[in-house]
Amino acid sequence: MNVLFVGAHPDDIETWAGGTAASYSQQGAKLFFCVATNGNVGSSTLGRDEIAKIRYKEAQNGAAVINAELIWLDFDDEFLIDSYETRLKFIEAFRIAKPDVVFCHWTQDYNPDHSISGMIVDECIHMAMVPNIKTQSKPCDKLPHVYFMDTPAGVNFEPQIYVDITSVFEKKVEMVGQHKSQNSWMKTMFGYDMESFLKVPAQFRGLQAGCRMAEAFRPSYRRGRTFIKHYLPQCLEISPNFHNAHK
């Protein structure tokens, strides 16, 4: 099984789906981490080129923890836009990975790079199958399942699927820990440390799902994505009306 994770920034994949990726890795899946932007504004002390080089290396290290292949799209941080060029780069990434399952940002996430990258994935994944859309790699031959990842503090996000990450949480922490430049950046900008930022949401989603720690997702329902079966590791499915019924 090929699994593609698409994140707007270096460290997004590890933060919002690192446990799920680690579980897939244990099952022998072939993993791809596609990072849309180069993180070149993610420092208050380093210049754009310098921090971009650091974050590229950190992204390589994070992916290497679970033997994922890194696909680096290299768009400017905080300026990802939906354009012809952008879509072609995303389509090429899809064709490189040839995924059975794709994870991306929720289209109502707080950061425009997040929401735009999620929207491009959701709207363009089928285009990877179209022969007359030319990129370097050959077209895909199947339409993968697409899942949206959780948001910071769960804002504007109602999960329908959970993955139990209790047994792999420390691996997730190890992956995020490769992004050392962002630990100080997050403390400076937002006043929190990364381990707490990972632990509290995992415990909260675990409480909802009935396990110690979990990551939360929503399937993307479009033509051709019927979800007769889910292909998530340690999958805990909750009906769409679960949370409303238990308020």
PDB file of C-alpha atoms in Angstrom:
ATOM      1  CA  MET A   1       0.000   0.000   0.000  1.00  0.00           C
ATOM      2  CA  ASN A   2       1.215   3.509  -0.898  1.00  0.00           C
ATOM      3  CA  VAL A   3       0.242   6.300   1.490  1.00  0.00           C
ATOM      4  CA  LEU A   4       0.746   9.989   0.718  1.00  0.00           C
ATOM      5  CA  PHE A   5       0.702  12.690   3.387  1.00  0.00           C
ATOM      6  CA  VAL A   6       0.482  16.287   2.139  1.00  0.00           C
ATOM      7  CA  GLY A   7       1.449  19.091   4.508  1.00  0.00           C
ATOM      8  CA  ALA A   8       1.607  22.814   3.903  1.00  0.00           C
ATOM      9  CA  HIS A   9       4.793  23.298   5.933  1.00  0.00           C
ATOM     10  CA  PRO A  10       7.706  21.215   7.207  1.00  0.00           C
ATOM     11  CA  ASP A  11       6.483  19.556  10.467  1.00  0.00           C
ATOM     12  CA  ASP A  12       2.737  19.729   9.619  1.00  0.00           C
ATOM     13  CA  ILE A  13       2.516  16.066   8.610  1.00  0.00           C
ATOM     14  CA  GLU A  14       4.320  14.865  11.713  1.00  0.00           C
ATOM     15  CA  THR A  15       2.177  17.104  13.940  1.00  0.00           C
ATOM     16  CA  TRP A  16      -1.255  16.180  12.600  1.00  0.00           C
ATOM     17  CA  ALA A  17      -0.732  12.630  11.312  1.00  0.00           C
ATOM     18  CA  GLY A  18       2.653  11.468  12.587  1.00  0.00           C
ATOM     19  CA  GLY A  19       1.198   8.696  14.713  1.00  0.00           C
ATOM     20  CA  THR A  20      -0.889   7.398  11.843  1.00  0.00           C
ATOM     21  CA  ALA A  21       2.156   7.511   9.559  1.00  0.00           C
ATOM     22  CA  ALA A  22       4.180   5.584  12.142  1.00  0.00           C
ATOM     23  CA  SER A  23       1.457   2.928  12.352  1.00  0.00           C
ATOM     24  CA  TYR A  24       1.415   2.576   8.566  1.00  0.00           C
ATOM     25  CA  SER A  25       5.199   2.215   8.633  1.00  0.00           C
ATOM     26  CA  GLN A  26       4.953  -0.647  11.120  1.00  0.00           C
ATOM     27  CA  GLN A  27       2.541  -2.376   8.739  1.00  0.00           C
ATOM     28  CA  GLY A  28       5.010  -2.132   5.859  1.00  0.00           C
ATOM     29  CA  ALA A  29       3.298   0.579   3.807  1.00  0.00           C
ATOM     30  CA  LYS A  30       5.337   2.726   1.419  1.00  0.00           C
ATOM     31  CA  LEU A  31       5.101   6.288   2.718  1.00  0.00           C
ATOM     32  CA  PHE A  32       5.486   9.656   1.020  1.00  0.00           C
ATOM     33  CA  PHE A  33       5.651  13.050   2.762  1.00  0.00           C
ATOM     34  CA  CYS A  34       4.814  15.882   0.350  1.00  0.00           C
ATOM     35  CA  VAL A  35       5.628  19.322   1.778  1.00  0.00           C
ATOM     36  CA  ALA A  36       4.180  22.241  -0.166  1.00  0.00           C
ATOM     37  CA  THR A  37       6.153  25.215   1.180  1.00  0.00           C
ATOM     38  CA  ASN A  38       9.765  25.564   2.221  1.00  0.00           C
ATOM     39  CA  GLY A  39       9.205  27.209   5.611  1.00  0.00           C
ATOM     40  CA  ASN A  40      11.270  30.246   4.667  1.00  0.00           C
ATOM     41  CA  VAL A  41       9.521  32.639   7.067  1.00  0.00           C
ATOM     42  CA  GLY A  42       9.638  30.275  10.057  1.00  0.00           C
ATOM     43  CA  SER A  43      12.272  32.134  12.070  1.00  0.00           C
ATOM     44  CA  SER A  44      12.586  35.437  13.900  1.00  0.00           C
ATOM     45  CA  THR A  45      16.403  35.392  13.769  1.00  0.00           C
ATOM     46  CA  LEU A  46      17.460  33.751  10.483  1.00  0.00           C
ATOM     47  CA  GLY A  47      17.054  34.962   6.912  1.00  0.00           C
ATOM     48  CA  ARG A  48      14.696  33.305   4.433  1.00  0.00           C
ATOM     49  CA  ASP A  49      17.306  31.296   2.537  1.00  0.00           C
ATOM     50  CA  GLU A  50      19.043  30.081   5.681  1.00  0.00           C
ATOM     51  CA  ILE A  51      15.907  28.926   7.495  1.00  0.00           C
ATOM     52  CA  ALA A  52      14.599  27.290   4.296  1.00  0.00           C
ATOM     53  CA  LYS A  53      17.768  25.168   4.065  1.00  0.00           C
ATOM     54  CA  ILE A  54      17.475  24.201   7.726  1.00  0.00           C
ATOM     55  CA  ARG A  55      13.831  23.273   7.397  1.00  0.00           C
ATOM     56  CA  TYR A  56      14.490  21.162   4.312  1.00  0.00           C
ATOM     57  CA  LYS A  57      17.050  19.155   6.271  1.00  0.00           C
ATOM     58  CA  GLU A  58      14.643  18.869   9.214  1.00  0.00           C
ATOM     59  CA  ALA A  59      11.914  17.616   6.873  1.00  0.00           C
ATOM     60  CA  GLN A  60      14.302  14.987   5.529  1.00  0.00           C
ATOM     61  CA  ASN A  61      15.146  13.905   9.067  1.00  0.00           C
ATOM     62  CA  GLY A  62      11.497  13.743  10.127  1.00  0.00           C
ATOM     63  CA  ALA A  63      10.552  11.591   7.161  1.00  0.00           C
ATOM     64  CA  ALA A  64      13.597   9.366   7.679  1.00  0.00           C
ATOM     65  CA  VAL A  65      12.439   8.351  11.173  1.00  0.00           C
ATOM     66  CA  ILE A  66       9.824   6.106   9.534  1.00  0.00           C
ATOM     67  CA  ASN A  67      11.534   5.675   6.145  1.00  0.00           C
ATOM     68  CA  ALA A  68       9.146   7.977   4.289  1.00  0.00           C
ATOM     69  CA  GLU A  69      10.156   9.477   0.941  1.00  0.00           C
ATOM     70  CA  LEU A  70      10.145  13.288   0.941  1.00  0.00           C
ATOM     71  CA  ILE A  71       8.565  15.204  -1.956  1.00  0.00           C
ATOM     72  CA  TRP A  72       9.528  18.882  -1.677  1.00  0.00           C
ATOM     73  CA  LEU A  73       7.429  21.363  -3.697  1.00  0.00           C
ATOM     74  CA  ASP A  74       9.408  24.434  -2.522  1.00  0.00           C
ATOM     75  CA  PHE A  75       6.723  27.139  -2.644  1.00  0.00           C
ATOM     76  CA  ASP A  76       7.237  30.232  -0.469  1.00  0.00           C
ATOM     77  CA  ASP A  77       5.936  29.912   3.082  1.00  0.00           C
ATOM     78  CA  GLU A  78       2.616  31.722   3.759  1.00  0.00           C
ATOM     79  CA  PHE A  79       2.148  32.534   0.068  1.00  0.00           C
ATOM     80  CA  LEU A  80       0.787  29.292  -1.366  1.00  0.00           C
ATOM     81  CA  ILE A  81      -1.771  30.136  -4.036  1.00  0.00           C
ATOM     82  CA  ASP A  82      -4.020  28.021  -6.217  1.00  0.00           C
ATOM     83  CA  SER A  83      -2.636  28.416  -9.732  1.00  0.00           C
ATOM     84  CA  TYR A  84      -1.886  26.403 -12.859  1.00  0.00           C
ATOM     85  CA  GLU A  85       1.752  25.952 -11.795  1.00  0.00           C
ATOM     86  CA  THR A  86       0.780  24.953  -8.265  1.00  0.00           C
ATOM     87  CA  ARG A  87      -1.723  22.368  -9.426  1.00  0.00           C
ATOM     88  CA  LEU A  88       0.778  20.799 -11.820  1.00  0.00           C
ATOM     89  CA  LYS A  89       3.315  20.405  -9.013  1.00  0.00           C
ATOM     90  CA  PHE A  90       0.712  18.766  -6.794  1.00  0.00           C
ATOM     91  CA  ILE A  91      -0.394  16.470  -9.623  1.00  0.00           C
ATOM     92  CA  GLU A  92       3.216  15.438 -10.216  1.00  0.00           C
ATOM     93  CA  ALA A  93       3.521  14.637  -6.502  1.00  0.00           C
ATOM     94  CA  PHE A  94       0.412  12.453  -6.723  1.00  0.00           C
ATOM     95  CA  ARG A  95       1.899  10.630  -9.702  1.00  0.00           C
ATOM     96  CA  ILE A  96       5.210  10.054  -7.937  1.00  0.00           C
ATOM     97  CA  ALA A  97       3.453   8.526  -4.927  1.00  0.00           C
ATOM     98  CA  LYS A  98       0.659   6.696  -6.792  1.00  0.00           C
ATOM     99  CA  PRO A  99      -1.222   6.533  -3.480  1.00  0.00           C
ATOM    100  CA  ASP A 100      -3.952   4.257  -2.244  1.00  0.00           C
ATOM    101  CA  VAL A 101      -4.636   6.687   0.606  1.00  0.00           C
ATOM    102  CA  VAL A 102      -3.980  10.437   0.895  1.00  0.00           C
ATOM    103  CA  PHE A 103      -3.991  12.684   3.965  1.00  0.00           C
ATOM    104  CA  CYS A 104      -4.187  16.470   3.681  1.00  0.00           C
ATOM    105  CA  HIS A 105      -5.204  19.582   5.608  1.00  0.00           C
ATOM    106  CA  TRP A 106      -8.825  20.426   6.321  1.00  0.00           C
ATOM    107  CA  THR A 107     -10.113  23.031   3.865  1.00  0.00           C
ATOM    108  CA  GLN A 108     -11.295  25.290   6.705  1.00  0.00           C
ATOM    109  CA  ASP A 109      -8.034  25.208   8.646  1.00  0.00           C
ATOM    110  CA  TYR A 110      -6.800  28.474  10.165  1.00  0.00           C
ATOM    111  CA  ASN A 111      -3.716  28.991   8.005  1.00  0.00           C
ATOM    112  CA  PRO A 112      -4.222  29.829   4.316  1.00  0.00           C
ATOM    113  CA  ASP A 113      -1.369  27.540   3.280  1.00  0.00           C
ATOM    114  CA  HIS A 114      -3.171  24.727   5.114  1.00  0.00           C
ATOM    115  CA  SER A 115      -6.620  25.374   3.673  1.00  0.00           C
ATOM    116  CA  ILE A 116      -5.364  25.998   0.128  1.00  0.00           C
ATOM    117  CA  SER A 117      -3.184  22.887   0.042  1.00  0.00           C
ATOM    118  CA  GLY A 118      -6.105  20.810   1.350  1.00  0.00           C
ATOM    119  CA  MET A 119      -8.421  22.258  -1.259  1.00  0.00           C
ATOM    120  CA  ILE A 120      -5.935  21.575  -4.065  1.00  0.00           C
ATOM    121  CA  VAL A 121      -5.531  17.960  -2.967  1.00  0.00           C
ATOM    122  CA  ASP A 122      -9.273  17.432  -2.665  1.00  0.00           C
ATOM    123  CA  GLU A 123     -10.064  19.023  -6.019  1.00  0.00           C
ATOM    124  CA  CYS A 124      -7.082  17.809  -8.062  1.00  0.00           C
ATOM    125  CA  ILE A 125      -6.370  14.259  -6.920  1.00  0.00           C
ATOM    126  CA  HIS A 126      -8.479  12.857  -9.766  1.00  0.00           C
ATOM    127  CA  MET A 127      -6.520  14.953 -12.289  1.00  0.00           C
ATOM    128  CA  ALA A 128      -3.495  12.735 -11.677  1.00  0.00           C
ATOM    129  CA  MET A 129      -5.343  10.060 -13.680  1.00  0.00           C
ATOM    130  CA  VAL A 130      -5.890  12.275 -16.750  1.00  0.00           C
ATOM    131  CA  PRO A 131      -3.338  11.499 -19.532  1.00  0.00           C
ATOM    132  CA  ASN A 132      -3.725  14.861 -21.269  1.00  0.00           C
ATOM    133  CA  ILE A 133      -2.571  16.676 -18.149  1.00  0.00           C
ATOM    134  CA  LYS A 134       1.152  16.357 -18.754  1.00  0.00           C
ATOM    135  CA  THR A 135       3.782  16.121 -16.023  1.00  0.00           C
ATOM    136  CA  GLN A 136       7.085  14.272 -15.812  1.00  0.00           C
ATOM    137  CA  SER A 137       5.589  11.107 -14.296  1.00  0.00           C
ATOM    138  CA  LYS A 138       2.996   8.782 -15.766  1.00  0.00           C
ATOM    139  CA  PRO A 139      -0.680   9.190 -14.792  1.00  0.00           C
ATOM    140  CA  CYS A 140      -2.100   7.291 -11.832  1.00  0.00           C
ATOM    141  CA  ASP A 141      -4.424   4.369 -12.537  1.00  0.00           C
ATOM    142  CA  LYS A 142      -6.723   4.638  -9.511  1.00  0.00           C
ATOM    143  CA  LEU A 143      -8.484   7.160  -7.320  1.00  0.00           C
ATOM    144  CA  PRO A 144      -7.262   7.049  -3.717  1.00  0.00           C
ATOM    145  CA  HIS A 145      -9.191   7.573  -0.518  1.00  0.00           C
ATOM    146  CA  VAL A 146      -8.666  11.085   0.869  1.00  0.00           C
ATOM    147  CA  TYR A 147      -8.758  12.030   4.552  1.00  0.00           C
ATOM    148  CA  PHE A 148      -8.577  15.487   6.090  1.00  0.00           C
ATOM    149  CA  MET A 149      -6.299  15.958   9.103  1.00  0.00           C
ATOM    150  CA  ASP A 150      -7.243  17.638  12.373  1.00  0.00           C
ATOM    151  CA  THR A 151      -6.797  21.367  13.052  1.00  0.00           C
ATOM    152  CA  PRO A 152      -5.124  23.265  15.922  1.00  0.00           C
ATOM    153  CA  ALA A 153      -7.438  23.005  18.957  1.00  0.00           C
ATOM    154  CA  GLY A 154      -9.903  21.183  16.703  1.00  0.00           C
ATOM    155  CA  VAL A 155     -11.346  24.497  15.485  1.00  0.00           C
ATOM    156  CA  ASN A 156     -13.967  24.049  12.720  1.00  0.00           C
ATOM    157  CA  PHE A 157     -13.273  20.313  12.642  1.00  0.00           C
ATOM    158  CA  GLU A 158     -15.703  17.520  13.521  1.00  0.00           C
ATOM    159  CA  PRO A 159     -13.924  14.133  13.339  1.00  0.00           C
ATOM    160  CA  GLN A 160     -15.536  11.039  11.867  1.00  0.00           C
ATOM    161  CA  ILE A 161     -12.540   8.691  12.017  1.00  0.00           C
ATOM    162  CA  TYR A 162      -9.918   8.216  14.715  1.00  0.00           C
ATOM    163  CA  VAL A 163      -6.633   6.338  14.705  1.00  0.00           C
ATOM    164  CA  ASP A 164      -5.359   4.966  18.014  1.00  0.00           C
ATOM    165  CA  ILE A 165      -1.768   6.225  18.304  1.00  0.00           C
ATOM    166  CA  THR A 166      -1.156   5.201  21.918  1.00  0.00           C
ATOM    167  CA  SER A 167       1.564   2.699  21.026  1.00  0.00           C
ATOM    168  CA  VAL A 168       3.338   5.025  18.569  1.00  0.00           C
ATOM    169  CA  PHE A 169       3.009   8.391  20.302  1.00  0.00           C
ATOM    170  CA  GLU A 170       6.694   8.479  21.271  1.00  0.00           C
ATOM    171  CA  LYS A 171       7.606   7.837  17.634  1.00  0.00           C
ATOM    172  CA  LYS A 172       5.458  10.835  16.695  1.00  0.00           C
ATOM    173  CA  VAL A 173       7.299  12.945  19.284  1.00  0.00           C
ATOM    174  CA  GLU A 174      10.601  11.756  17.794  1.00  0.00           C
ATOM    175  CA  MET A 175       9.491  12.779  14.310  1.00  0.00           C
ATOM    176  CA  VAL A 176       8.353  16.239  15.370  1.00  0.00           C
ATOM    177  CA  GLY A 177      11.521  16.573  17.436  1.00  0.00           C
ATOM    178  CA  GLN A 178      13.562  16.579  14.221  1.00  0.00           C
ATOM    179  CA  HIS A 179      12.163  20.057  13.521  1.00  0.00           C
ATOM    180  CA  LYS A 180      14.369  21.712  16.125  1.00  0.00           C
ATOM    181  CA  SER A 181      14.181  25.177  14.586  1.00  0.00           C
ATOM    182  CA  GLN A 182      10.465  25.274  15.261  1.00  0.00           C
ATOM    183  CA  ASN A 183      10.599  24.545  18.991  1.00  0.00           C
ATOM    184  CA  SER A 184      12.011  27.982  19.832  1.00  0.00           C
ATOM    185  CA  TRP A 185       9.922  29.602  17.090  1.00  0.00           C
ATOM    186  CA  MET A 186       6.698  28.216  18.537  1.00  0.00           C
ATOM    187  CA  LYS A 187       7.601  29.355  22.046  1.00  0.00           C
ATOM    188  CA  THR A 188       8.409  32.838  20.767  1.00  0.00           C
ATOM    189  CA  MET A 189       5.332  33.189  18.559  1.00  0.00           C
ATOM    190  CA  PHE A 190       2.685  31.226  20.438  1.00  0.00           C
ATOM    191  CA  GLY A 191       4.032  30.582  23.935  1.00  0.00           C
ATOM    192  CA  TYR A 192       3.916  26.781  24.027  1.00  0.00           C
ATOM    193  CA  ASP A 193       6.352  23.893  23.811  1.00  0.00           C
ATOM    194  CA  MET A 194       5.943  21.266  21.121  1.00  0.00           C
ATOM    195  CA  GLU A 195       5.535  18.233  23.378  1.00  0.00           C
ATOM    196  CA  SER A 196       2.531  19.772  25.162  1.00  0.00           C
ATOM    197  CA  PHE A 197       1.143  20.859  21.808  1.00  0.00           C
ATOM    198  CA  LEU A 198       1.238  17.228  20.697  1.00  0.00           C
ATOM    199  CA  LYS A 199       0.155  15.554  23.922  1.00  0.00           C
ATOM    200  CA  VAL A 200      -2.953  17.533  24.846  1.00  0.00           C
ATOM    201  CA  PRO A 201      -4.778  17.132  21.487  1.00  0.00           C
ATOM    202  CA  ALA A 202      -3.820  13.437  21.341  1.00  0.00           C
ATOM    203  CA  GLN A 203      -5.292  12.864  24.791  1.00  0.00           C
ATOM    204  CA  PHE A 204      -8.432  14.846  23.946  1.00  0.00           C
ATOM    205  CA  ARG A 205      -9.033  12.944  20.713  1.00  0.00           C
ATOM    206  CA  GLY A 206      -8.272   9.727  22.565  1.00  0.00           C
ATOM    207  CA  LEU A 207     -10.941  10.595  25.127  1.00  0.00           C
ATOM    208  CA  GLN A 208     -13.436  11.044  22.297  1.00  0.00           C
ATOM    209  CA  ALA A 209     -12.393   7.815  20.600  1.00  0.00           C
ATOM    210  CA  GLY A 210     -12.186   5.630  23.694  1.00  0.00           C
ATOM    211  CA  CYS A 211      -8.423   5.123  23.852  1.00  0.00           C
ATOM    212  CA  ARG A 212      -5.489   6.871  25.522  1.00  0.00           C
ATOM    213  CA  MET A 213      -4.246   8.845  22.514  1.00  0.00           C
ATOM    214  CA  ALA A 214      -5.629   9.331  19.021  1.00  0.00           C
ATOM    215  CA  GLU A 215      -5.432  11.367  15.841  1.00  0.00           C
ATOM    216  CA  ALA A 216      -8.636  12.551  14.200  1.00  0.00           C
ATOM    217  CA  PHE A 217      -9.681  12.674  10.542  1.00  0.00           C
ATOM    218  CA  ARG A 218     -12.604  13.264   8.199  1.00  0.00           C
ATOM    219  CA  PRO A 219     -13.097  11.343   4.942  1.00  0.00           C
ATOM    220  CA  SER A 220     -13.553  13.387   1.778  1.00  0.00           C
ATOM    221  CA  TYR A 221     -16.768  12.218   0.158  1.00  0.00           C
ATOM    222  CA  ARG A 222     -16.750  12.885  -3.569  1.00  0.00           C
ATOM    223  CA  ARG A 223     -17.652  10.952  -6.688  1.00  0.00           C
ATOM    224  CA  GLY A 224     -15.619   7.749  -6.714  1.00  0.00           C
ATOM    225  CA  ARG A 225     -14.820   7.906  -2.980  1.00  0.00           C
ATOM    226  CA  THR A 226     -17.446   5.635  -1.458  1.00  0.00           C
ATOM    227  CA  PHE A 227     -15.457   4.450   1.584  1.00  0.00           C
ATOM    228  CA  ILE A 228     -17.004   0.989   1.660  1.00  0.00           C
ATOM    229  CA  LYS A 229     -13.838   0.107   3.555  1.00  0.00           C
ATOM    230  CA  HIS A 230     -11.341   2.286   5.400  1.00  0.00           C
ATOM    231  CA  TYR A 231      -7.645   1.575   5.051  1.00  0.00           C
ATOM    232  CA  LEU A 232      -6.421   3.247   8.226  1.00  0.00           C
ATOM    233  CA  PRO A 233      -4.290   1.484  10.857  1.00  0.00           C
ATOM    234  CA  GLN A 234      -5.891   1.074  14.294  1.00  0.00           C
ATOM    235  CA  CYS A 235      -9.025   2.665  12.835  1.00  0.00           C
ATOM    236  CA  LEU A 236     -11.851   3.678  15.177  1.00  0.00           C
ATOM    237  CA  GLU A 237     -14.848   4.830  13.155  1.00  0.00           C
ATOM    238  CA  ILE A 238     -17.401   7.175  14.703  1.00  0.00           C
ATOM    239  CA  SER A 239     -20.683   7.911  12.946  1.00  0.00           C
ATOM    240  CA  PRO A 240     -21.191  11.505  11.704  1.00  0.00           C
ATOM    241  CA  ASN A 241     -23.941  12.031  14.314  1.00  0.00           C
ATOM    242  CA  PHE A 242     -21.961  10.656  17.272  1.00  0.00           C
ATOM    243  CA  HIS A 243     -20.887  13.949  18.811  1.00  0.00           C
ATOM    244  CA  ASN A 244     -24.252  15.649  18.316  1.00  0.00           C
ATOM    245  CA  ALA A 245     -25.998  12.730  20.000  1.00  0.00           C
ATOM    246  CA  HIS A 246     -23.685  12.932  23.017  1.00  0.00           C
ATOM    247  CA  LYS A 247     -23.772  16.667  23.649  1.00  0.00           C
TER     248      LYS A 247
END
